Amino acid sequence: MSAFAIEAALPADAAAIRALLVAAFPTPAEADLVAALRIGGHAVLELVARDGANNADGAILGHLLFTRLTVAPPNDRRRAVCLAPLAVAPGRQKAGIGTALVREGLARLEASEEDIVLVLGDPAFYGRFGFHPGRPERMLTPYPIPENQWLALGDRPLPLRLALSYPPPFAALG
Ligand SMILES: CC(C)(COP(=O)(O)OP(=O)(O)OC[C@H]1O[C@@H](n2cnc3c(N)ncnc32)[C@H](O)[C@@H]1OP(=O)(O)O)[C@@H](O)C(=O)NCCC(=O)NCCS
């Protein structure tokens, strides 16, 4: 397995990230989602995996975006983000790149004092990072299913009840 480096995405990476997302998902919906989230100013943290440990010109092998969720009521000071999408180049999957992107992202979010991360995905993959199955009776979201998993950073307890709104571009995903 060749080396890769996890780094913040640069504006100049946009075209390569789009190509990666179009290749990794069945439709361009996720590529369009990322573009709309960026344009709308919803991005909190965007990471890429670059081929070659110290090569700034390295090809992009993976991508991960975190966006801001709105917490209700407005006087609730907790900060929440959504992990989506995560993608690794089809020829480079199952080599640890997705795991490295998520681990680096969670570490950076914890360092910047985010409180809660949500992800809608396969618990077989996200459970390894400490995500818990969604609890629809306590998490009011547009996706009230166990696969909408949560993680409280820094071992903070999950609030008793949480109402979270997604950035508008997510509605276009259906
Ligand atoms: C899902 C994805 C990001 C994982 O990235 P990756 O670099 O292949 O993952 P890793 O190599 O870090 O995988 C680590 C483990 O997760 C498992 N895994 C990978 N994809 C999985 C999936 N979709 N569901 C469950 N487990 C998965 C691997 O088998 C591996 O298991 P192991 O450690 O027990 O051997 C990648 O497969 C991908 O881009 N898929 C297409 C896009 C997609 O579905 N994204 C997810 C959106 S939530």
Coordinates of C-alpha atoms and ligand atoms in Angstrom, one line a residue:
M1 CA 0.0 0.0 0.0
S2 CA 1.4 3.4 -1.0
A3 CA 1.6 6.2 1.6
F4 CA -1.0 8.9 1.8
A5 CA -1.4 12.0 3.8
I6 CA -4.6 13.5 5.4
E7 CA -4.8 17.2 4.9
A8 CA -7.3 20.1 4.7
A9 CA -8.8 20.4 1.3
L10 CA -7.7 23.4 -0.8
P11 CA -9.9 25.4 -3.2
A12 CA -7.8 24.1 -6.0
D13 CA -8.8 20.6 -5.1
A14 CA -12.5 21.1 -6.1
A15 CA -12.4 19.5 -9.5
A16 CA -10.4 16.5 -8.3
I17 CA -12.8 16.1 -5.4
R18 CA -15.8 16.2 -7.7
A19 CA -14.3 13.6 -10.0
L20 CA -13.6 11.3 -7.0
L21 CA -17.2 11.7 -5.7
V22 CA -18.7 11.0 -9.1
A23 CA -16.5 7.8 -9.4
A24 CA -17.3 6.6 -5.8
F25 CA -21.1 7.0 -5.8
P26 CA -23.7 5.7 -8.2
T27 CA -24.9 9.2 -9.2
P28 CA -23.4 12.7 -9.1
A29 CA -25.8 13.6 -6.2
E30 CA -23.0 13.6 -3.6
A31 CA -20.7 15.7 -5.8
D32 CA -23.6 18.2 -6.2
L33 CA -24.3 18.1 -2.5
V34 CA -20.7 19.0 -1.6
A35 CA -20.7 21.9 -4.1
A36 CA -23.9 23.2 -2.7
L37 CA -22.7 22.9 0.9
R38 CA -19.5 24.8 0.1
I39 CA -21.4 27.6 -1.8
G40 CA -23.9 27.9 1.1
G41 CA -21.1 28.4 3.6
H42 CA -22.1 25.2 5.6
A43 CA -18.7 23.5 5.6
V44 CA -16.9 23.2 8.9
L45 CA -14.1 20.9 8.0
E46 CA -13.1 19.4 4.6
L47 CA -10.3 16.8 4.4
V48 CA -8.6 15.0 1.6
A49 CA -6.3 12.0 1.5
R50 CA -3.4 12.8 -0.9
D51 CA -1.3 10.1 -2.5
G52 CA 2.3 10.3 -1.3
A53 CA 3.1 11.2 2.3
N54 CA 4.8 14.6 1.6
N55 CA 3.6 15.4 -1.9
A56 CA 1.3 18.4 -2.1
D57 CA 0.7 17.6 -5.8
G58 CA -0.4 14.1 -5.0
A59 CA -3.6 12.7 -6.5
I60 CA -6.7 12.8 -4.2
L61 CA -7.5 9.4 -3.0
G62 CA -10.2 10.2 -0.5
H63 CA -12.5 13.0 0.7
L64 CA -14.5 13.8 3.8
L65 CA -16.8 16.8 4.6
F66 CA -18.3 17.9 7.9
T67 CA -21.1 20.6 7.8
R68 CA -22.8 22.6 10.5
L69 CA -26.1 21.3 12.0
T70 CA -28.4 23.8 13.7
V71 CA -29.2 22.9 17.3
A72 CA -32.5 23.8 18.8
P73 CA -33.5 25.6 21.0
P74 CA -31.3 28.5 19.8
N75 CA -30.0 29.2 23.3
D76 CA -28.5 25.6 23.4
R77 CA -24.8 26.3 23.2
R78 CA -23.8 22.8 22.0
R79 CA -22.1 22.6 18.6
A80 CA -23.0 19.8 16.2
V81 CA -21.8 18.7 12.8
C82 CA -22.8 16.2 10.2
L83 CA -20.3 13.8 8.6
A84 CA -21.2 13.5 4.9
P85 CA -20.1 12.5 2.5
L86 CA -17.1 10.2 2.9
A87 CA -15.6 8.7 -0.2
V88 CA -12.5 6.8 -1.3
A89 CA -11.4 6.3 -4.9
P90 CA -12.8 2.9 -6.0
G91 CA -9.4 1.5 -6.8
R92 CA -8.0 2.4 -3.4
Q93 CA -10.8 1.3 -1.0
K94 CA -10.3 -1.2 1.9
A95 CA -6.8 0.1 2.4
G96 CA -7.4 2.2 5.5
I97 CA -7.9 5.6 3.8
G98 CA -11.6 6.0 4.9
T99 CA -10.7 5.1 8.5
A100 CA -7.8 7.6 8.5
L101 CA -10.0 10.4 7.2
V102 CA -12.6 9.8 9.8
R103 CA -10.1 9.5 12.7
E104 CA -8.3 12.7 11.6
G105 CA -11.6 14.6 11.2
L106 CA -12.9 13.6 14.6
A107 CA -9.6 14.6 16.3
R108 CA -9.7 18.0 14.6
L109 CA -13.3 18.5 15.6
E110 CA -12.6 17.6 19.2
A111 CA -9.7 20.0 19.2
S112 CA -11.9 22.8 18.0
E113 CA -14.5 22.0 20.7
E114 CA -17.3 20.6 18.6
D115 CA -19.7 18.6 20.8
I116 CA -21.7 16.2 18.6
V117 CA -21.2 14.5 15.3
L118 CA -24.0 12.8 13.3
V119 CA -23.5 10.3 10.5
L120 CA -26.0 8.5 8.4
G121 CA -24.3 5.3 7.3
D122 CA -23.5 1.6 7.9
P123 CA -23.0 0.9 11.7
A124 CA -20.6 -1.9 10.7
F125 CA -18.2 0.8 9.5
Y126 CA -19.0 3.8 11.8
G127 CA -19.3 1.8 15.0
R128 CA -15.5 1.4 15.1
F129 CA -15.1 5.1 15.7
G130 CA -17.5 5.0 18.7
F131 CA -20.7 6.1 16.9
H132 CA -23.9 4.9 18.6
P133 CA -27.1 3.9 16.9
G134 CA -29.5 6.8 16.5
R135 CA -32.2 7.1 19.1
P136 CA -35.2 8.6 17.3
E137 CA -37.0 9.3 20.6
R138 CA -34.2 11.5 21.7
M139 CA -32.8 12.9 18.5
L140 CA -35.2 14.9 16.5
T141 CA -33.9 14.9 13.0
P142 CA -35.3 14.5 9.4
Y143 CA -33.7 11.0 9.5
P144 CA -35.2 9.3 12.7
I145 CA -33.6 5.9 12.2
P146 CA -30.9 3.9 14.0
E147 CA -28.5 4.3 11.1
N148 CA -28.4 8.0 11.8
Q149 CA -25.7 7.5 14.4
W150 CA -24.2 10.0 16.9
L151 CA -20.9 10.5 18.7
A152 CA -20.4 12.9 21.6
L153 CA -16.8 14.2 21.4
G154 CA -14.6 14.4 24.4
D155 CA -16.9 11.9 26.2
R156 CA -19.5 14.5 26.8
P157 CA -22.9 13.0 27.6
L158 CA -25.6 12.9 24.9
P159 CA -28.1 15.7 25.8
L160 CA -31.5 14.5 27.0
R161 CA -33.2 15.6 23.9
L162 CA -31.6 17.0 20.8
A163 CA -33.3 18.7 17.8
L164 CA -31.0 19.1 14.8
S165 CA -31.6 20.7 11.5
Y166 CA -29.5 20.0 8.4
P167 CA -28.2 22.6 5.9
P168 CA -30.8 23.1 3.1
P169 CA -28.8 21.2 0.4
F170 CA -29.4 17.9 2.2
A171 CA -33.1 18.2 1.4
A172 CA -32.2 17.8 -2.4
L173 CA -30.9 14.3 -1.6
G174 CA -34.4 13.1 -0.8
Ligands
LIG1 C1 -17.1 3.5 2.7 C2 -15.7 3.9 2.3 C3 -15.6 5.4 2.5 C4 -14.7 3.2 3.3 O1 -13.4 3.7 2.9 P1 -12.2 2.6 2.9 O2 -11.0 3.4 2.7 O3 -12.6 1.6 1.8 O4 -12.3 2.0 4.3 P2 -11.2 1.4 5.2 O5 -10.2 0.7 4.3 O6 -10.7 2.3 6.2 O7 -12.2 0.3 5.8 C5 -12.0 -0.2 7.0 C6 -13.0 -1.3 7.2 O8 -14.3 -0.9 6.9 C7 -14.9 -1.9 6.0 N1 -15.8 -1.2 5.1 C8 -15.5 -0.5 4.1 N2 -16.6 0.0 3.5 C9 -17.7 -0.5 4.2 C10 -19.1 -0.3 4.1 N3 -19.6 0.4 3.1 N4 -19.8 -0.9 5.0 C11 -19.3 -1.6 6.0 N5 -18.0 -1.8 6.2 C12 -17.2 -1.2 5.3 C13 -13.8 -2.6 5.4 O9 -14.2 -3.9 5.0 C14 -12.8 -2.6 6.5 O10 -13.1 -3.6 7.4 P3 -12.0 -4.3 8.3 O11 -11.2 -3.2 9.0 O12 -12.8 -5.1 9.2 O13 -11.2 -5.1 7.3 C15 -15.4 3.5 0.8 O14 -15.6 2.1 0.7 C16 -16.2 4.3 -0.2 O15 -15.8 5.3 -0.7 N6 -17.4 3.7 -0.6 C17 -18.2 4.3 -1.7 C18 -18.8 5.6 -1.1 C19 -19.6 5.3 0.1 O16 -20.5 4.4 0.2 N7 -19.4 6.2 1.1 C20 -20.0 6.1 2.4 C21 -21.0 7.1 2.7 S1 -21.6 7.1 4.4

